[in-house]
mmCIF file of C-alpha atoms in Angstrom:
data_model
loop_
_atom_site.group_PDB
_atom_site.id
_atom_site.type_symbol
_atom_site.label_atom_id
_atom_site.label_comp_id
_atom_site.label_asym_id
_atom_site.label_seq_id
_atom_site.Cartn_x
_atom_site.Cartn_y
_atom_site.Cartn_z
ATOM 1 C CA VAL P 1 -22.299 44.530 7.798
ATOM 2 C CA PHE P 2 -18.619 44.113 6.479
ATOM 3 C CA GLY P 3 -18.917 45.229 2.927
ATOM 4 C CA ARG P 4 -17.262 43.368 -0.198
ATOM 5 C CA ASN P 5 -14.119 44.875 0.430
ATOM 6 C CA VAL P 6 -13.478 42.282 3.306
ATOM 7 C CA LEU P 7 -12.653 38.653 2.846
ATOM 8 C CA ILE P 8 -14.590 36.214 4.851
ATOM 9 C CA GLN P 9 -12.721 32.624 5.057
ATOM 10 C CA PHE P 10 -14.599 29.694 6.980
ATOM 11 C CA GLU P 11 -14.022 26.404 7.474
ATOM 12 C CA ASP P 12 -14.970 23.526 10.336
ATOM 13 C CA PHE P 13 -18.514 24.112 9.710
ATOM 14 C CA GLY P 14 -20.639 20.742 9.736
ATOM 15 C CA ASN P 15 -21.428 19.578 6.378
ATOM 16 C CA SER P 16 -25.095 20.884 6.257
ATOM 17 C CA ASN P 17 -24.171 24.112 7.556
ATOM 18 C CA ALA P 18 -21.202 24.429 5.471
ATOM 19 C CA PHE P 19 -22.670 24.051 2.077
ATOM 20 C CA ARG P 20 -25.861 25.980 3.051
ATOM 21 C CA VAL P 21 -23.821 28.840 4.013
ATOM 22 C CA LEU P 22 -21.619 28.868 0.992
ATOM 23 C CA ASP P 23 -24.438 28.477 -1.432
ATOM 24 C CA ASN P 24 -26.283 31.070 0.289
ATOM 25 C CA TRP P 25 -23.294 33.936 0.592
ATOM 26 C CA LYS P 26 -20.918 33.088 -2.309
ATOM 27 C CA ASP P 27 -22.698 35.435 -4.720
ATOM 28 C CA LYS P 28 -23.609 38.105 -2.330
ATOM 29 C CA ALA P 29 -20.175 38.315 -0.244
ATOM 30 C CA THR P 30 -16.686 37.969 -0.625
ATOM 31 C CA CYS P 31 -16.155 34.588 1.020
ATOM 32 C CA PHE P 32 -14.784 31.131 0.424
ATOM 33 C CA ASN P 33 -14.833 28.026 2.463
ATOM 34 C CA ASP P 34 -11.304 26.311 3.108
ATOM 35 C CA ASP P 35 -12.752 22.829 3.517
ATOM 36 C CA ILE P 36 -14.723 22.880 0.493
ATOM 37 C CA GLN P 37 -12.941 25.141 -1.955
ATOM 38 C CA GLY P 38 -9.334 25.491 -0.543
ATOM 39 C CA THR P 39 -8.693 21.506 -0.179
ATOM 40 C CA ALA P 40 -10.368 21.029 -3.927
ATOM 41 C CA SER P 41 -8.149 23.657 -5.402
ATOM 42 C CA VAL P 42 -4.793 21.880 -4.318
ATOM 43 C CA VAL P 43 -6.097 18.633 -4.951
ATOM 44 C CA LEU P 44 -7.204 19.496 -8.526
ATOM 45 C CA ALA P 45 -3.718 20.878 -8.881
ATOM 46 C CA GLY P 46 -2.431 17.710 -8.054
ATOM 47 C CA LEU P 47 -4.229 15.849 -10.156
ATOM 48 C CA ILE P 48 -3.270 17.946 -13.063
ATOM 49 C CA ALA P 49 0.271 17.548 -12.385
ATOM 50 C CA SER P 50 0.136 14.076 -12.030
ATOM 51 C CA LEU P 51 -0.970 13.469 -15.675
ATOM 52 C CA ASN P 52 2.634 13.400 -16.630
ATOM 53 C CA LEU P 53 2.985 10.312 -14.568
ATOM 54 C CA THR P 54 0.314 8.149 -16.007
ATOM 55 C CA PRO P 55 0.810 7.462 -19.428
ATOM 56 C CA ASP P 56 -2.393 5.750 -19.815
ATOM 57 C CA VAL P 57 -4.377 8.569 -18.746
ATOM 58 C CA LYS P 58 -3.890 11.838 -20.510
ATOM 59 C CA SER P 59 -6.798 13.895 -19.263
ATOM 60 C CA LEU P 60 -9.067 14.482 -16.295
ATOM 61 C CA LYS P 61 -11.897 13.318 -18.273
ATOM 62 C CA ASP P 62 -9.870 9.984 -18.760
ATOM 63 C CA HIS P 63 -9.717 9.248 -14.962
ATOM 64 C CA LYS P 64 -12.339 7.384 -13.069
ATOM 65 C CA PHE P 65 -12.597 8.721 -9.668
ATOM 66 C CA LEU P 66 -13.550 7.044 -6.296
ATOM 67 C CA PHE P 67 -13.877 8.907 -3.261
ATOM 68 C CA LEU P 68 -13.744 7.511 0.477
ATOM 69 C CA GLY P 69 -15.692 10.262 2.366
ATOM 70 C CA ALA P 70 -18.475 12.390 1.084
ATOM 71 C CA GLY P 71 -18.508 15.319 3.200
ATOM 72 C CA GLU P 72 -17.324 18.767 2.808
ATOM 73 C CA ALA P 73 -13.650 18.035 1.452
ATOM 74 C CA GLY P 74 -14.776 15.026 -0.658
ATOM 75 C CA VAL P 75 -17.778 16.757 -2.315
ATOM 76 C CA GLY P 76 -15.704 20.026 -2.649
ATOM 77 C CA ILE P 77 -13.026 18.117 -4.666
ATOM 78 C CA ALA P 78 -15.640 16.090 -6.599
ATOM 79 C CA ASN P 79 -17.528 19.316 -7.615
ATOM 80 C CA LEU P 80 -14.479 21.048 -8.737
ATOM 81 C CA ILE P 81 -13.002 18.231 -10.645
ATOM 82 C CA ALA P 82 -16.234 17.857 -12.679
ATOM 83 C CA TYR P 83 -16.175 21.961 -13.237
ATOM 84 C CA ALA P 84 -12.765 21.432 -14.562
ATOM 85 C CA ILE P 85 -13.875 18.422 -16.714
ATOM 86 C CA ARG P 86 -16.795 20.708 -18.330
ATOM 87 C CA ALA P 87 -14.053 23.531 -19.235
ATOM 88 C CA GLU P 88 -11.754 20.913 -20.530
ATOM 89 C CA THR P 89 -14.272 19.121 -22.710
ATOM 90 C CA GLY P 90 -17.436 21.633 -22.843
ATOM 91 C CA CYS P 91 -19.695 18.629 -21.714
ATOM 92 C CA SER P 92 -22.714 18.883 -19.897
ATOM 93 C CA GLU P 93 -22.879 18.870 -15.978
ATOM 94 C CA VAL P 94 -24.472 15.343 -15.942
ATOM 95 C CA GLU P 95 -21.822 14.047 -18.118
ATOM 96 C CA SER P 96 -19.342 15.620 -15.989
ATOM 97 C CA PHE P 97 -20.253 13.921 -13.054
ATOM 98 C CA ARG P 98 -20.365 10.219 -14.711
ATOM 99 C CA ASN P 99 -16.971 9.035 -13.879
ATOM 100 C CA ILE P 100 -16.771 10.384 -10.196
ATOM 101 C CA HIS P 101 -18.097 8.050 -7.605
ATOM 102 C CA LEU P 102 -18.414 8.488 -3.538
ATOM 103 C CA VAL P 103 -18.349 6.085 -0.939
ATOM 104 C CA ASP P 104 -19.805 7.383 2.562
ATOM 105 C CA SER P 105 -20.350 5.611 5.737
ATOM 106 C CA LYS P 106 -23.163 3.465 4.199
ATOM 107 C CA GLY P 107 -21.364 2.485 1.038
ATOM 108 C CA LEU P 108 -21.513 3.438 -2.380
ATOM 109 C CA VAL P 109 -23.435 6.217 -3.082
ATOM 110 C CA THR P 110 -26.078 5.419 -5.649
ATOM 111 C CA PHE P 111 -29.434 6.383 -7.204
ATOM 112 C CA ASN P 112 -31.215 3.939 -5.177
ATOM 113 C CA ARG P 113 -30.412 5.650 -2.055
ATOM 114 C CA ALA P 114 -31.354 9.341 -3.511
ATOM 115 C CA SER P 115 -34.294 9.641 -1.222
ATOM 116 C CA THR P 116 -32.105 9.600 1.826
ATOM 117 C CA LEU P 117 -29.305 11.303 0.580
ATOM 118 C CA GLN P 118 -28.061 14.779 1.637
ATOM 119 C CA HIS P 119 -28.712 17.410 -1.186
ATOM 120 C CA HIS P 120 -24.838 17.515 -1.831
ATOM 121 C CA LYS P 121 -24.360 14.197 -2.698
ATOM 122 C CA LEU P 122 -27.142 13.616 -5.222
ATOM 123 C CA PRO P 123 -25.127 14.527 -8.252
ATOM 124 C CA PHE P 124 -23.069 11.552 -7.659
ATOM 125 C CA ALA P 125 -25.846 9.108 -7.004
ATOM 126 C CA HIS P 126 -25.335 7.136 -10.120
ATOM 127 C CA ALA P 127 -27.479 4.115 -11.190
ATOM 128 C CA THR P 128 -25.026 1.498 -10.447
ATOM 129 C CA SER P 129 -25.005 -1.505 -8.465
ATOM 130 C CA PRO P 130 -24.609 -1.285 -4.553
ATOM 131 C CA ALA P 131 -21.495 -1.943 -2.896
ATOM 132 C CA ASP P 132 -21.418 -1.964 0.996
ATOM 133 C CA THR P 133 -17.683 -1.604 1.367
ATOM 134 C CA LEU P 134 -14.658 0.235 -0.147
ATOM 135 C CA GLU P 135 -13.194 -2.880 -1.802
ATOM 136 C CA GLU P 136 -16.340 -4.088 -3.282
ATOM 137 C CA ALA P 137 -16.585 -0.407 -4.744
ATOM 138 C CA VAL P 138 -12.922 -0.825 -6.315
ATOM 139 C CA ARG P 139 -13.453 -3.910 -7.711
ATOM 140 C CA MET P 140 -16.653 -2.885 -9.169
ATOM 141 C CA ILE P 141 -15.960 0.760 -10.797
ATOM 142 C CA LYS P 142 -12.215 0.115 -11.552
ATOM 143 C CA PRO P 143 -11.351 3.376 -10.642
ATOM 144 C CA THR P 144 -8.103 5.039 -11.740
ATOM 145 C CA ALA P 145 -7.931 7.324 -8.735
ATOM 146 C CA LEU P 146 -8.725 6.944 -5.226
ATOM 147 C CA ILE P 147 -9.166 9.675 -2.912
ATOM 148 C CA GLY P 148 -9.441 9.269 0.653
ATOM 149 C CA VAL P 149 -10.962 12.299 2.571
ATOM 150 C CA SER P 150 -12.698 9.870 5.307
ATOM 151 C CA ALA P 151 -10.539 10.585 8.602
ATOM 152 C CA GLN P 152 -10.519 6.597 8.814
ATOM 153 C CA PRO P 153 -7.207 5.294 9.189
ATOM 154 C CA SER P 154 -5.920 2.161 7.368
ATOM 155 C CA THR P 155 -8.952 1.994 4.955
ATOM 156 C CA PHE P 156 -6.689 1.875 2.257
ATOM 157 C CA THR P 157 -5.903 -1.741 2.592
ATOM 158 C CA ARG P 158 -3.425 -3.809 0.743
ATOM 159 C CA ASP P 159 -6.495 -5.631 -1.105
ATOM 160 C CA VAL P 160 -7.596 -2.133 -1.934
ATOM 161 C CA ILE P 161 -4.555 -0.966 -3.286
ATOM 162 C CA GLU P 162 -3.656 -4.256 -5.392
ATOM 163 C CA CYS P 163 -6.963 -4.105 -6.467
ATOM 164 C CA MET P 164 -6.202 -0.566 -7.815
ATOM 165 C CA THR P 165 -3.138 -1.705 -9.708
ATOM 166 C CA GLN P 166 -5.132 -4.224 -11.624
ATOM 167 C CA SER P 167 -7.369 -1.539 -12.772
ATOM 168 C CA THR P 168 -4.581 0.822 -13.978
ATOM 169 C CA PRO P 169 -0.958 0.525 -14.406
ATOM 170 C CA ASN P 170 -0.139 3.725 -12.261
ATOM 171 C CA PRO P 171 -3.258 4.451 -9.837
ATOM 172 C CA LEU P 172 -3.509 7.663 -7.999
ATOM 173 C CA ILE P 173 -3.670 7.111 -4.499
ATOM 174 C CA PHE P 174 -4.346 9.936 -2.444
ATOM 175 C CA ALA P 175 -4.597 9.430 1.475
ATOM 176 C CA LEU P 176 -5.607 13.361 2.497
ATOM 177 C CA SER P 177 -6.793 13.108 5.932
ATOM 178 C CA ASN P 178 -4.857 14.614 8.755
ATOM 179 C CA PRO P 179 -3.245 14.046 10.789
ATOM 180 C CA THR P 180 -1.178 11.339 9.648
ATOM 181 C CA SER P 181 -2.659 9.019 12.534
ATOM 182 C CA LYS P 182 -5.963 9.336 10.248
ATOM 183 C CA ALA P 183 -4.388 8.760 6.918
ATOM 184 C CA GLU P 184 -6.077 6.187 5.066
ATOM 185 C CA CYS P 185 -2.805 4.624 4.275
ATOM 186 C CA THR P 186 0.980 5.469 4.583
ATOM 187 C CA ALA P 187 3.262 6.144 1.719
ATOM 188 C CA GLU P 188 5.153 3.030 2.461
ATOM 189 C CA GLU P 189 2.144 0.886 2.489
ATOM 190 C CA ALA P 190 0.928 2.502 -0.806
ATOM 191 C CA TYR P 191 4.239 2.166 -2.636
ATOM 192 C CA GLN P 192 4.797 -1.347 -1.356
ATOM 193 C CA TRP P 193 1.588 -2.596 -2.092
ATOM 194 C CA SER P 194 1.445 -1.243 -5.690
ATOM 195 C CA ASN P 195 4.940 -2.238 -6.551
ATOM 196 C CA GLY P 196 6.250 1.226 -6.402
ATOM 197 C CA LYS P 197 3.801 1.827 -9.357
ATOM 198 C CA CYS P 198 1.218 4.367 -7.661
ATOM 199 C CA VAL P 199 1.165 8.212 -7.635
ATOM 200 C CA PHE P 200 0.964 8.957 -4.143
ATOM 201 C CA ALA P 201 -0.194 12.074 -2.050
ATOM 202 C CA SER P 202 -1.213 12.859 1.369
ATOM 203 C CA GLY P 203 -2.703 15.696 3.766
ATOM 204 C CA SER P 204 0.353 15.429 6.168
ATOM 205 C CA PRO P 205 3.798 14.984 5.175
ATOM 206 C CA PHE P 206 5.519 11.262 5.066
ATOM 207 C CA ALA P 207 8.947 10.548 4.699
ATOM 208 C CA PRO P 208 10.746 9.414 1.438
ATOM 209 C CA VAL P 209 10.433 5.685 0.960
ATOM 210 C CA LYS P 210 13.004 3.389 -0.378
ATOM 211 C CA LEU P 211 11.752 0.788 -2.533
ATOM 212 C CA LYS P 212 13.144 -2.683 -3.094
ATOM 213 C CA ASN P 213 14.816 -1.938 -6.294
ATOM 214 C CA GLY P 214 16.658 0.616 -4.535
ATOM 215 C CA GLU P 215 14.614 3.676 -6.161
ATOM 216 C CA THR P 216 13.333 6.384 -3.591
ATOM 217 C CA ARG P 217 10.050 8.117 -3.879
ATOM 218 C CA VAL P 218 8.994 11.553 -2.593
ATOM 219 C CA PRO P 219 5.515 11.613 -1.540
ATOM 220 C CA GLY P 220 3.741 14.407 -2.553
ATOM 221 C CA GLN P 221 1.567 16.704 -0.018
ATOM 222 C CA GLY P 222 -1.925 17.842 -0.850
ATOM 223 C CA ASN P 223 -2.880 20.272 1.912
ATOM 224 C CA ASN P 224 -5.156 23.347 1.875
ATOM 225 C CA ALA P 225 -2.550 25.130 3.649
ATOM 226 C CA TYR P 226 -0.774 25.599 0.412
ATOM 227 C CA VAL P 227 -3.531 27.577 -1.271
ATOM 228 C CA PHE P 228 -5.587 29.474 1.161
ATOM 229 C CA PRO P 229 -3.127 32.101 1.897
ATOM 230 C CA GLY P 230 -2.611 32.776 -1.606
ATOM 231 C CA ILE P 231 -6.381 32.858 -2.210
ATOM 232 C CA GLY P 232 -6.880 35.372 0.437
ATOM 233 C CA LEU P 233 -3.976 37.742 -0.354
ATOM 234 C CA GLY P 234 -4.886 37.541 -4.322
ATOM 235 C CA ALA P 235 -8.364 38.418 -3.501
ATOM 236 C CA LEU P 236 -7.521 41.563 -1.348
ATOM 237 C CA VAL P 237 -4.836 42.771 -3.733
ATOM 238 C CA ALA P 238 -7.117 42.511 -6.935
ATOM 239 C CA GLY P 239 -10.086 43.934 -4.790
ATOM 240 C CA SER P 240 -12.166 41.113 -5.614
ATOM 241 C CA THR P 241 -15.855 41.212 -4.915
ATOM 242 C CA LYS P 242 -16.378 37.322 -5.612
ATOM 243 C CA ILE P 243 -14.608 34.327 -5.536
ATOM 244 C CA SER P 244 -15.690 31.960 -8.002
ATOM 245 C CA ASP P 245 -14.621 28.578 -9.039
ATOM 246 C CA ASN P 246 -12.542 29.747 -11.796
#
């Protein structure tokens, strides 16, 4: 109806509709979903930038990712991470998903739940033991990066973050839910409970945090507002007829 020179940006659809519409139209119209693709772009950029701050983790393939939240944003980020790992290493699609795990409202997404899972979660349904809570999943998987897109405040508890620091010297703690009242933890909590060792980012801004040793940490912000204006303008200026994962 509009022609390929019209860019269609959509967001805030329900999970099933968002993935269905994007899968159906991404090759037939100039469109992108900001919740799925925009958020994923800015988080991937943050993950790549953070590699300079994690001496024990030098590339995306060396990370072990655990998501709290398996909706549009969570699965969109997870899929783009897997895509980046394939581009970085040349590995298979199955291999690229191996170290990416999701926790949804029913616990860890595992293979034994496959018959009841929505299709967008299936690539992350690994043959692992079940875990009913985030803390159980953290203790079992021992992730190096914890990404919150659940809109459930205070779910990154002290026990969870302390457990993360036992898995890796400089854990990534990305509490991305908006607004700050729905953030999985605050910047102060993340820095305090990790003894200042974590790399923190949030969806909404937090004030700088002064540590006990006198150092100050300035939290990073990972929000799709940083990318979707540029994606839109870039597509229009370039005359793009498709917005791919590249």
